PDB file of C-alpha atoms in Angstrom:
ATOM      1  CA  UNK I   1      16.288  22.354   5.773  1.00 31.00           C
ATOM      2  CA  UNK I   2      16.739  19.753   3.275  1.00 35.00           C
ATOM      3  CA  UNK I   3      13.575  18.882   0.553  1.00 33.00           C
ATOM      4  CA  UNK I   4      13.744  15.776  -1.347  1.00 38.00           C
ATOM      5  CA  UNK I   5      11.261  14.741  -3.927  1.00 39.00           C
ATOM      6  CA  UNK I   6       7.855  16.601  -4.356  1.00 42.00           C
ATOM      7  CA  UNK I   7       9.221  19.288  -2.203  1.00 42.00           C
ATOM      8  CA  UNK I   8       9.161  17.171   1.163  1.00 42.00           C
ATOM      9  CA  UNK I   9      11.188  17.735   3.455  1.00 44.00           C
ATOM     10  CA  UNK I  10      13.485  15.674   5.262  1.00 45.00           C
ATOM     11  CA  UNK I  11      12.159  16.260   8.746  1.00 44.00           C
ATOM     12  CA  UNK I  12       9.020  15.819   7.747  1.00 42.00           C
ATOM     13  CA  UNK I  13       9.073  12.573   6.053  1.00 42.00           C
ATOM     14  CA  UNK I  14      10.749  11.244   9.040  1.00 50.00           C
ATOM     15  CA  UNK I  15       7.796  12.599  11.533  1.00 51.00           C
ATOM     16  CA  UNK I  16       5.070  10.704   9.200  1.00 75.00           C
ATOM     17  CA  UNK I  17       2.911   8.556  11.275  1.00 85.00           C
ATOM     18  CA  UNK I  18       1.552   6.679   8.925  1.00 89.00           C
ATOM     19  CA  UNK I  19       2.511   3.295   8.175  1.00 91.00           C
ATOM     20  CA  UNK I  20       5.540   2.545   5.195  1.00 89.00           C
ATOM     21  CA  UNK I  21       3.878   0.721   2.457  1.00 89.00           C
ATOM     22  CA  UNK I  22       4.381  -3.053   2.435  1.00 91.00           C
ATOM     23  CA  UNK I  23       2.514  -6.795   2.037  1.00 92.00           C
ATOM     24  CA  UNK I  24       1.369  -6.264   5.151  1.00 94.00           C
ATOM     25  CA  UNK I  25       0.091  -3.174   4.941  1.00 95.00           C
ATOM     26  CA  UNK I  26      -2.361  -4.042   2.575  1.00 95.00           C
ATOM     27  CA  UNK I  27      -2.877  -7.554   4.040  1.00 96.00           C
ATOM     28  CA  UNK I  28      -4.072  -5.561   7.231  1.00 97.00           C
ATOM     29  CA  UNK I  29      -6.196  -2.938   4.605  1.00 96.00           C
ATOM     30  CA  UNK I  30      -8.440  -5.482   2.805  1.00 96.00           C
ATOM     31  CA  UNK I  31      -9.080  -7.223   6.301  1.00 97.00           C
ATOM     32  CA  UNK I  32      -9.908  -4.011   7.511  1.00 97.00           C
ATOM     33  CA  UNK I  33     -12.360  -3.021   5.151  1.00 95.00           C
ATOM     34  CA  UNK I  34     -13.782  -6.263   5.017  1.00 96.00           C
ATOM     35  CA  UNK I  35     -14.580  -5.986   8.781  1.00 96.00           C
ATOM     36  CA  UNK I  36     -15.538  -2.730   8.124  1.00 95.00           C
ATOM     37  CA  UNK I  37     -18.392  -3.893   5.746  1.00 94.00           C
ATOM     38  CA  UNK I  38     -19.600  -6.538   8.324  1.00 96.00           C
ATOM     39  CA  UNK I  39     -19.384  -4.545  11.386  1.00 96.00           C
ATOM     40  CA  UNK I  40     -21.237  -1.680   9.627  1.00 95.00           C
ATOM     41  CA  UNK I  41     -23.814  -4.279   8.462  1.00 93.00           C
ATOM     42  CA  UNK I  42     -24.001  -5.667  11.813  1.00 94.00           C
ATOM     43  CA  UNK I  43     -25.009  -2.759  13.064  1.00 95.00           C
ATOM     44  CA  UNK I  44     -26.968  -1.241  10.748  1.00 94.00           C
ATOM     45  CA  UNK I  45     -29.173  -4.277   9.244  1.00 92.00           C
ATOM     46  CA  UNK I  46     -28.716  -6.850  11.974  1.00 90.00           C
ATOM     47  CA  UNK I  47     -29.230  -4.204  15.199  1.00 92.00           C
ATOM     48  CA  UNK I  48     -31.083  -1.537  13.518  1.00 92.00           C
ATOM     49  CA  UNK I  49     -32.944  -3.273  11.427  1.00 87.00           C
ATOM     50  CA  UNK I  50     -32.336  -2.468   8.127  1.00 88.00           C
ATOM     51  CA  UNK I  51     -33.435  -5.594   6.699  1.00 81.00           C
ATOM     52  CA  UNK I  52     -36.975  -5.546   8.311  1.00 81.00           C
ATOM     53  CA  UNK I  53     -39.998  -5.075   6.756  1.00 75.00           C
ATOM     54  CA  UNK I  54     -40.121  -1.974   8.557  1.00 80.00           C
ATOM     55  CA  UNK I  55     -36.776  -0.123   7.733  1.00 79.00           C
ATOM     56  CA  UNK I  56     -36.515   3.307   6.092  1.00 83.00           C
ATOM     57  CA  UNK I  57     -33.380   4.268   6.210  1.00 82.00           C
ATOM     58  CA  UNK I  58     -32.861   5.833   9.768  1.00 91.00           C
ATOM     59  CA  UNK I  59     -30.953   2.423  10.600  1.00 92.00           C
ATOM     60  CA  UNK I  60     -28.368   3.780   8.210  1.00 94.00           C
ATOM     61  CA  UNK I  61     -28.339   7.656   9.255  1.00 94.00           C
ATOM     62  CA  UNK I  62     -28.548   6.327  13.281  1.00 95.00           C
ATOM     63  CA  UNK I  63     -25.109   4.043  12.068  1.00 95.00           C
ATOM     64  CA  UNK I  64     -23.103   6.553  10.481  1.00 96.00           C
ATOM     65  CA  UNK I  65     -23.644   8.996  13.032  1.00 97.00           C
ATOM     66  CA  UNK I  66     -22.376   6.549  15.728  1.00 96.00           C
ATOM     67  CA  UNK I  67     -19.581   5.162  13.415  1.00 97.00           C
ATOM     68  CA  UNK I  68     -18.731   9.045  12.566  1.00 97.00           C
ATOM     69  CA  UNK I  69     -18.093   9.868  16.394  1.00 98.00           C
ATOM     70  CA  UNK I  70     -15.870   6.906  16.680  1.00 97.00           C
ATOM     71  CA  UNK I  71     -14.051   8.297  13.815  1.00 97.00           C
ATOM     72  CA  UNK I  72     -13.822  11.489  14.528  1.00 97.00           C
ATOM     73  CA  UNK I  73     -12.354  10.503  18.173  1.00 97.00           C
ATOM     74  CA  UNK I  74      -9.964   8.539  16.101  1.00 97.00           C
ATOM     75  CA  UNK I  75      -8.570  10.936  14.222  1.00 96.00           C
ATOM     76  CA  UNK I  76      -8.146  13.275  16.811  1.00 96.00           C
ATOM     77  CA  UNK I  77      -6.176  10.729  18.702  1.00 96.00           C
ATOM     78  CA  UNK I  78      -4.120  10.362  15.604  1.00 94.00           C
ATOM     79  CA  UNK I  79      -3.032  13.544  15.024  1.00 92.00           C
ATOM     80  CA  UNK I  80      -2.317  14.387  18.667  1.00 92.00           C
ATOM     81  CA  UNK I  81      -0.245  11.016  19.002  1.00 91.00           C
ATOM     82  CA  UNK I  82       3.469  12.350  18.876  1.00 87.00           C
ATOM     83  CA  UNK I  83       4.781   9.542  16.037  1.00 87.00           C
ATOM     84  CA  UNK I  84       3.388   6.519  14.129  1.00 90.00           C
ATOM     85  CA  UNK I  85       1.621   4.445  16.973  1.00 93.00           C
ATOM     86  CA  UNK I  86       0.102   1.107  15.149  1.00 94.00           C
ATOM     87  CA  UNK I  87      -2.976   0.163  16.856  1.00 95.00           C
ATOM     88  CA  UNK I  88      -3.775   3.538  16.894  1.00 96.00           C
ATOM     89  CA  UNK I  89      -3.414   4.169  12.837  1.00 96.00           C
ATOM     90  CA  UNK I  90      -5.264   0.711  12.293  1.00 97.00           C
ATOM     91  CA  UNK I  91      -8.118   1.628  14.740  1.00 97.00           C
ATOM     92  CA  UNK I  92      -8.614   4.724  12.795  1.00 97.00           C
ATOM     93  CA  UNK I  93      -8.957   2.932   9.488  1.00 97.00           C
ATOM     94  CA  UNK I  94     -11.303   0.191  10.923  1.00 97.00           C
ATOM     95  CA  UNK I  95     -13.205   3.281  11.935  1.00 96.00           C
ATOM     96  CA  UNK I  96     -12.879   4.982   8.450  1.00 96.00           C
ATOM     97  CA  UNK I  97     -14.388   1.311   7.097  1.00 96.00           C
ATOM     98  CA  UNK I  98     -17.382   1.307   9.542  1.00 96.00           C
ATOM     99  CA  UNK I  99     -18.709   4.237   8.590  1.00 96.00           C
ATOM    100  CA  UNK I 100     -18.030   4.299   4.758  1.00 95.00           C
ATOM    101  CA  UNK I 101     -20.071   1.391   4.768  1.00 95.00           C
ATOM    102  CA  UNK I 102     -22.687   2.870   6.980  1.00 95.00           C
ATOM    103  CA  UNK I 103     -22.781   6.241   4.845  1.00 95.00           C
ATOM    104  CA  UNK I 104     -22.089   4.285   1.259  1.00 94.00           C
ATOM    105  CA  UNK I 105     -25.445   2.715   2.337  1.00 93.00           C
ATOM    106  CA  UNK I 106     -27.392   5.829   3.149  1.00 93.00           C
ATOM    107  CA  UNK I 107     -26.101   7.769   0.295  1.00 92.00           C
ATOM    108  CA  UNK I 108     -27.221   5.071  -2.323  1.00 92.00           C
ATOM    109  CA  UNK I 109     -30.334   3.428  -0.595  1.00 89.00           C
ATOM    110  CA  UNK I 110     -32.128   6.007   1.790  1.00 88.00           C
ATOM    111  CA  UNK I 111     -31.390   8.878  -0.017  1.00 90.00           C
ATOM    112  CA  UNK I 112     -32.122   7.141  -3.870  1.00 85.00           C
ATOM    113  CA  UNK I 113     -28.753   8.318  -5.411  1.00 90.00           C
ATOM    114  CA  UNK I 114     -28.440   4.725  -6.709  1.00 90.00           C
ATOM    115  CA  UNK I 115     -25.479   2.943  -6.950  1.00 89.00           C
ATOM    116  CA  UNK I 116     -24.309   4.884 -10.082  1.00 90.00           C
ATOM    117  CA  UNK I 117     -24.975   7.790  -9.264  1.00 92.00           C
ATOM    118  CA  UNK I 118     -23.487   7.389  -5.274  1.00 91.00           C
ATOM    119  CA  UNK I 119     -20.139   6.162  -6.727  1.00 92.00           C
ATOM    120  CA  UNK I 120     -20.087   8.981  -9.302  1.00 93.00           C
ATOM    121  CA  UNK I 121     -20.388  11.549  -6.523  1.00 93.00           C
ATOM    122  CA  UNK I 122     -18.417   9.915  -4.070  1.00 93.00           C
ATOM    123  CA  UNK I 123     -15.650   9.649  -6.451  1.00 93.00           C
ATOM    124  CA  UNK I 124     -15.776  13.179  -7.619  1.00 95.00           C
ATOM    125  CA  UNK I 125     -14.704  14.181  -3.800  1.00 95.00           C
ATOM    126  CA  UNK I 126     -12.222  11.832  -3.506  1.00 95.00           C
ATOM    127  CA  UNK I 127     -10.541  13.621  -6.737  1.00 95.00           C
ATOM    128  CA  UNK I 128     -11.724  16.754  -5.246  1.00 97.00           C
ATOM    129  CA  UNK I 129      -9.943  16.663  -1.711  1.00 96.00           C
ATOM    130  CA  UNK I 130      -6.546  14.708  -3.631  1.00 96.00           C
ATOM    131  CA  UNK I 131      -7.026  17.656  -5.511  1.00 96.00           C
ATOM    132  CA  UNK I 132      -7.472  20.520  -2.916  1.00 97.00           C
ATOM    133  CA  UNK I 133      -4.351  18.387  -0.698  1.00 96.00           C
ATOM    134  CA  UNK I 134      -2.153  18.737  -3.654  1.00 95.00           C
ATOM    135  CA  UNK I 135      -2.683  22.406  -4.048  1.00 96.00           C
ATOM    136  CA  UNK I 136      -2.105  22.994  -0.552  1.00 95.00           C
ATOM    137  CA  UNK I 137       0.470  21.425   0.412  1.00 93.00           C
ATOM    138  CA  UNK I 138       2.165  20.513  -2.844  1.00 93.00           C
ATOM    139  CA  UNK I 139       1.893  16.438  -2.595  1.00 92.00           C
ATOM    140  CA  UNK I 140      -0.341  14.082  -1.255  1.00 92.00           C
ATOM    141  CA  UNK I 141       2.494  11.620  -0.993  1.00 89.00           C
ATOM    142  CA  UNK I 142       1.832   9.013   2.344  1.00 83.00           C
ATOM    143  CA  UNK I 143       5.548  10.121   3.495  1.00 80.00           C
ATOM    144  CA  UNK I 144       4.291  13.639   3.688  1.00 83.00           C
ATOM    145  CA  UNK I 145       1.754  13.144   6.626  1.00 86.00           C
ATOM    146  CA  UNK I 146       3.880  14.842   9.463  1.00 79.00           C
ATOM    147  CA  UNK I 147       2.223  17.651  10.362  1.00 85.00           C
ATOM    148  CA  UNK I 148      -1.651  18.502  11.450  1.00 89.00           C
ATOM    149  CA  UNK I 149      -2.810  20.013   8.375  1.00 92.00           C
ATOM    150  CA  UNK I 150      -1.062  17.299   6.216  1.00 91.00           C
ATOM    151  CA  UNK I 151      -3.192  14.650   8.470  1.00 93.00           C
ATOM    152  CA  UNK I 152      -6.135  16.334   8.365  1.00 94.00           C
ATOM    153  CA  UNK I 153      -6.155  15.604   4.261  1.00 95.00           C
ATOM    154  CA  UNK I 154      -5.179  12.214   4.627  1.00 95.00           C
ATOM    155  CA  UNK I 155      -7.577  11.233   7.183  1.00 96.00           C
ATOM    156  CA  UNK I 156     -10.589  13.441   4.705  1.00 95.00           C
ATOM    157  CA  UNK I 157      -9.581  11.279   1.616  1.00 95.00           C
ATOM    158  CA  UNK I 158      -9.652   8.002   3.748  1.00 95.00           C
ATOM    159  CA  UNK I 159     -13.172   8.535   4.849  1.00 94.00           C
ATOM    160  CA  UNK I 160     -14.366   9.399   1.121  1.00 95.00           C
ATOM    161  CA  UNK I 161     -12.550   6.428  -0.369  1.00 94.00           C
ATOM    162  CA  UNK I 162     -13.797   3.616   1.791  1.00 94.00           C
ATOM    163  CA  UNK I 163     -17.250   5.549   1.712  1.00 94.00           C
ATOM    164  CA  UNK I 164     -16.870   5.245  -2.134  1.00 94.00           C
ATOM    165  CA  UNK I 165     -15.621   1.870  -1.940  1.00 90.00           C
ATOM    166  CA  UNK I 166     -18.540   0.428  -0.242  1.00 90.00           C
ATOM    167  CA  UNK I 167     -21.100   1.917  -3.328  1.00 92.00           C
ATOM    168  CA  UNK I 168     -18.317   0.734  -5.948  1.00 93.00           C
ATOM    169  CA  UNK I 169     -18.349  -2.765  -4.732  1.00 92.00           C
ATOM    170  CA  UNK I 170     -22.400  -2.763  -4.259  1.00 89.00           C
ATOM    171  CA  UNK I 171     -22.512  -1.789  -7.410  1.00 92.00           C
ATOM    172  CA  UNK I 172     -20.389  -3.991  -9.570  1.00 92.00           C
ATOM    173  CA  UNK I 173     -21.489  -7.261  -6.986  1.00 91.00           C
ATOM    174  CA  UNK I 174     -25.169  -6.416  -7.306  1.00 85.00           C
ATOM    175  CA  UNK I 175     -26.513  -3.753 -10.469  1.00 77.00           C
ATOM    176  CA  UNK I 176     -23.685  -5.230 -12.660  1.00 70.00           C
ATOM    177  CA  UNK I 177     -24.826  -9.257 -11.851  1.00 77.00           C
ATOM    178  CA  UNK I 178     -21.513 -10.183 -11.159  1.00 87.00           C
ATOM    179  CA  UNK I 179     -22.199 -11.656  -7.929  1.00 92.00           C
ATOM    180  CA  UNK I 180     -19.583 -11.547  -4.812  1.00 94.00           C
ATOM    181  CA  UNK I 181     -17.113 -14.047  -6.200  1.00 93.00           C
ATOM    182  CA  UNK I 182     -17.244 -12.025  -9.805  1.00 94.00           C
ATOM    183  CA  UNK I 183     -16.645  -9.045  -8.044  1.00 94.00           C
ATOM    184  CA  UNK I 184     -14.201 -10.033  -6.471  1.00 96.00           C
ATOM    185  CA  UNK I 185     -12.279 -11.231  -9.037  1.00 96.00           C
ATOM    186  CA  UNK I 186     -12.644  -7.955 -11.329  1.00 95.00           C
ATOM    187  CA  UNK I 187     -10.993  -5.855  -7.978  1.00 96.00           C
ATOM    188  CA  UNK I 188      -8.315  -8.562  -7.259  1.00 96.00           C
ATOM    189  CA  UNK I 189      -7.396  -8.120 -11.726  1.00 97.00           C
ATOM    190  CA  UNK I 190      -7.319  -4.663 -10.766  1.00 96.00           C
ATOM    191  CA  UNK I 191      -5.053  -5.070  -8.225  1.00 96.00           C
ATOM    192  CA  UNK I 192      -2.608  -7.466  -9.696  1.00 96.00           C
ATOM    193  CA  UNK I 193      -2.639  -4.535 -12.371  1.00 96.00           C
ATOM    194  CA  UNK I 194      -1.599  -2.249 -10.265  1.00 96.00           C
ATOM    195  CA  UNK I 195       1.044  -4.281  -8.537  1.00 93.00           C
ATOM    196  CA  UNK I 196       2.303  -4.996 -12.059  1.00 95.00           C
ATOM    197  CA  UNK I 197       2.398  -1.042 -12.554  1.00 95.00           C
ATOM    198  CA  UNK I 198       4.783  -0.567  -9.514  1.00 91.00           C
ATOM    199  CA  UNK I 199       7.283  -2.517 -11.440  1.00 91.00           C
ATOM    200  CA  UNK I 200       7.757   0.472 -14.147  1.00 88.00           C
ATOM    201  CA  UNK I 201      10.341   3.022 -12.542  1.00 85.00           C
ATOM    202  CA  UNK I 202       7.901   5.887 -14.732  1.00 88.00           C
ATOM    203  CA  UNK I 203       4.528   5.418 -12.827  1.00 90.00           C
ATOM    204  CA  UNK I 204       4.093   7.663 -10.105  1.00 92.00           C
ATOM    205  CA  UNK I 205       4.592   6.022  -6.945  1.00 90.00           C
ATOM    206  CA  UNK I 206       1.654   7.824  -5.404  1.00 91.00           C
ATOM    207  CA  UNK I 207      -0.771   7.683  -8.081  1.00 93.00           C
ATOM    208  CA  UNK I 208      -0.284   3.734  -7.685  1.00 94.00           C
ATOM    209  CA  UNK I 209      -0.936   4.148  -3.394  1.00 94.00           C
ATOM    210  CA  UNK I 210      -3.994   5.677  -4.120  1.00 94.00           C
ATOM    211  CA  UNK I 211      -5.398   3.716  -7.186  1.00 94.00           C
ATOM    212  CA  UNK I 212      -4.822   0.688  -4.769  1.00 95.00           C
ATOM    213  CA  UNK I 213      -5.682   2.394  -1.653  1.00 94.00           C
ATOM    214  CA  UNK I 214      -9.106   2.722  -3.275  1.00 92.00           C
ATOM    215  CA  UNK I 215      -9.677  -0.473  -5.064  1.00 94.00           C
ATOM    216  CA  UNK I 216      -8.938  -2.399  -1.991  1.00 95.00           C
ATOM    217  CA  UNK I 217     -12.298  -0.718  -0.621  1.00 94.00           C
ATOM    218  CA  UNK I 218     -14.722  -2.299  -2.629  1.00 94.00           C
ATOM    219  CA  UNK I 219     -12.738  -5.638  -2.717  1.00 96.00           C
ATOM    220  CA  UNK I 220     -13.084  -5.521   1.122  1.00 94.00           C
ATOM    221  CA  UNK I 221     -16.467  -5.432   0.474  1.00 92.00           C
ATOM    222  CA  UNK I 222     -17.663  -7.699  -1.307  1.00 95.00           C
ATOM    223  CA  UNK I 223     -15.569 -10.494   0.429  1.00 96.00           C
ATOM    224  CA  UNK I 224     -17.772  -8.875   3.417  1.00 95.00           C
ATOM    225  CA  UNK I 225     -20.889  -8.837   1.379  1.00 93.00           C
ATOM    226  CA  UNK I 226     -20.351 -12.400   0.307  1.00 95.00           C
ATOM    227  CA  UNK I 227     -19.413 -13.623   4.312  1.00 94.00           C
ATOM    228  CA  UNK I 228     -22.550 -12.223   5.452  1.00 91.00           C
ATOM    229  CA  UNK I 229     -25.318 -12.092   2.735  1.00 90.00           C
ATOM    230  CA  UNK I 230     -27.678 -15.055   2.421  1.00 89.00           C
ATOM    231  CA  UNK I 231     -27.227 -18.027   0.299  1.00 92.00           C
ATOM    232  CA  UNK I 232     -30.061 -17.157  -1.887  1.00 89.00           C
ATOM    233  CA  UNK I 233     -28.175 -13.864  -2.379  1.00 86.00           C
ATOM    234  CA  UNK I 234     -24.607 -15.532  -3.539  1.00 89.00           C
ATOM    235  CA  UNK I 235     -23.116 -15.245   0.307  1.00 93.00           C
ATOM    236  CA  UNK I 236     -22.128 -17.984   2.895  1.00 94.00           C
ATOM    237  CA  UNK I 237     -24.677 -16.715   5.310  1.00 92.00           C
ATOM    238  CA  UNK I 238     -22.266 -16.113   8.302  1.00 93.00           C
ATOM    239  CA  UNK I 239     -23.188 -14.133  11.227  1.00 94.00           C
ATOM    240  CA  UNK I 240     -22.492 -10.463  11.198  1.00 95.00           C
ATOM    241  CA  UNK I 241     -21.207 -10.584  14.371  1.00 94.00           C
ATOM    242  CA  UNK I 242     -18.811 -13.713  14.450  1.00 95.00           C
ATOM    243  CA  UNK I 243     -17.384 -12.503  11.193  1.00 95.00           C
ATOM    244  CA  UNK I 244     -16.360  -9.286  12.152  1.00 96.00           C
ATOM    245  CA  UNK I 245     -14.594 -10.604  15.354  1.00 96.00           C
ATOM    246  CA  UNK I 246     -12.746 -13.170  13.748  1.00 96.00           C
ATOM    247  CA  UNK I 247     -11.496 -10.126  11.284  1.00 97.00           C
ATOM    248  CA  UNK I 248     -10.761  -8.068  14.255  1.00 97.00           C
ATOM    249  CA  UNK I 249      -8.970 -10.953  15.947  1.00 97.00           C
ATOM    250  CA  UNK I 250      -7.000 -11.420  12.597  1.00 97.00           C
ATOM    251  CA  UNK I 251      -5.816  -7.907  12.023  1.00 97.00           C
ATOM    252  CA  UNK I 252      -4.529  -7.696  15.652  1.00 96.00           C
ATOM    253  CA  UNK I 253      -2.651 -10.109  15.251  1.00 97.00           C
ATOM    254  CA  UNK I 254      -1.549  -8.675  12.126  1.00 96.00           C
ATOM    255  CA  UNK I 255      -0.843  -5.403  13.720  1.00 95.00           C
ATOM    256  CA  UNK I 256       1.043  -7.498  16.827  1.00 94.00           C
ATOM    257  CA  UNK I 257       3.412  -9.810  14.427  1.00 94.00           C
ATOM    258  CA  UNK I 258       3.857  -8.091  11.128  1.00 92.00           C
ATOM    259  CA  UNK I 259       6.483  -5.687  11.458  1.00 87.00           C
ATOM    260  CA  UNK I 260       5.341  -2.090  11.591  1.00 86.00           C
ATOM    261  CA  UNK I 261       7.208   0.901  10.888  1.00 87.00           C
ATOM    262  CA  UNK I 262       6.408   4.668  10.089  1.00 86.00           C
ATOM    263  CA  UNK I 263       6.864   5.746   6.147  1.00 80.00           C
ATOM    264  CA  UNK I 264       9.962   7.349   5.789  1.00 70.00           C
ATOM    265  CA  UNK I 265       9.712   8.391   2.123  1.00 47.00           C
ATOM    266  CA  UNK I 266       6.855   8.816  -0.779  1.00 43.00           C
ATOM    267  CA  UNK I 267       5.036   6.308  -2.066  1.00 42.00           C
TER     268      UNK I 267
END
């Protein structure tokens, strides 16, 4: 059996089901997480009442549990799918989205981590599990996703970026007093950073996927945050609701016209 770069395989790069990096890849990604900061908020604050005077938290712990199931069914869809399926993949990472924002939100506000000290923790697992992938299986490369055990990584490090995301972004929009629209415009410099990066033949390909996979989190939401938060707060004051089906209406037809095809190398 053939192995190319990292020690991937052939076969396997050709069975990823994941999605090949392009525009609209991460067109689709920051909608997603931006719907996934709404919808969690919608069901959190605006349903469970999070924003009442008489919230404490459960709102939050109730929403990621619900969120997590969804998730979890996700995932196991994904992996037992028999190649890249699109809708499925992008229903997974709306669910990923939902309930990073849902646990982001618990971690920092119920349980009184802050948003510091959330961020700092979250991002030591992300490292962690990149970390732990790596040693197992020798890359975490997106074109290496073939097999159970690969998935089972990717899908872990999904769920702890977007969960770090959501803290990241609350914390450079709010602690920081950058507001939305200055948040947003440190994470988009960031990006355009990054994109720069990817010009350089020496940067590794997927050290740049997952510095961008990550950053696209907290950009996602605080163009959420600043959809749905009050005008008093630096937001346009949009319903939860309407906002996160216009997003969902927008990344299907994303999914539907942008062409979609499985990776077929490292990224």
């Amino acid at each position: 059996m053939a192995v190319g770069e990292h020690g991937t395989s052939a076969a396997t790069r050709d069975l990823a089901k994941v999605p090949a990096v392009t525009l609209g890849f991460w067109i689709i990604k920051i909608a997603a997480t931006t719907l996934g900061e709404t919808g969690g908020d919608a069901v959190t604050m605006s349903w469970l009442g999070e924003t009442s005077a008489q919230a404490d938290g459960t709102g939050y712990l109730i929403g990621t549990g619900l969120f997590a199931a969804v998730f979890a069914a996700a995932v196991w869809a994904q992996v037992r799918a028999t190649r890249f399926r699109p809708g499925l993949y992008w229903f997974a990472i709306i669910a990923s989205t939902t309930v990073g924002t849902t646990l982001a939100d618990y971690v920092t506000r119920s349980i009184g981590l802050g948003y510091a000290g959330g961020s700092s923790l979250l991002l030591a697992m992300v490292l962690a599990v990149l970390w732990w992938w790596r040693q197992a299986l020798g890359t975490v490369s997106v074109g290496s996703v073939g097999s159970p055990r690969a998935e089972g990584f990717y899908w872990l490090a999904i769920m702890c970026s977007q969960t770090l995301g959501t803290a990241l972004g609350d914390w450079v929009a709010d602690t920081e007093g950058l507001g939305y629209t200055g948040a947003m415009v440190i994470f988009g410099v960031a990006l355009a950073a990054i994109a720069l990066l990817s010009l350089r033949r020496s940067v590794s390909r997927t050290l740049l996927f997952w510095a961008a996979f990550i950053l696209t989190r907290p950009l996602g939401a605080v163009v959420g945050d600043f959809l749905d938060k009050p005008v008093e707060s630096g937001g346009l004051a949009l319903s939860r609701l309407a906002a996160t089906g216009v997003l969902l209406t927008f990344i299907g037809l994303c999914v539907w016209l942008l062409p979609q095809r499985a990776a077929a190398r490292a990224h």
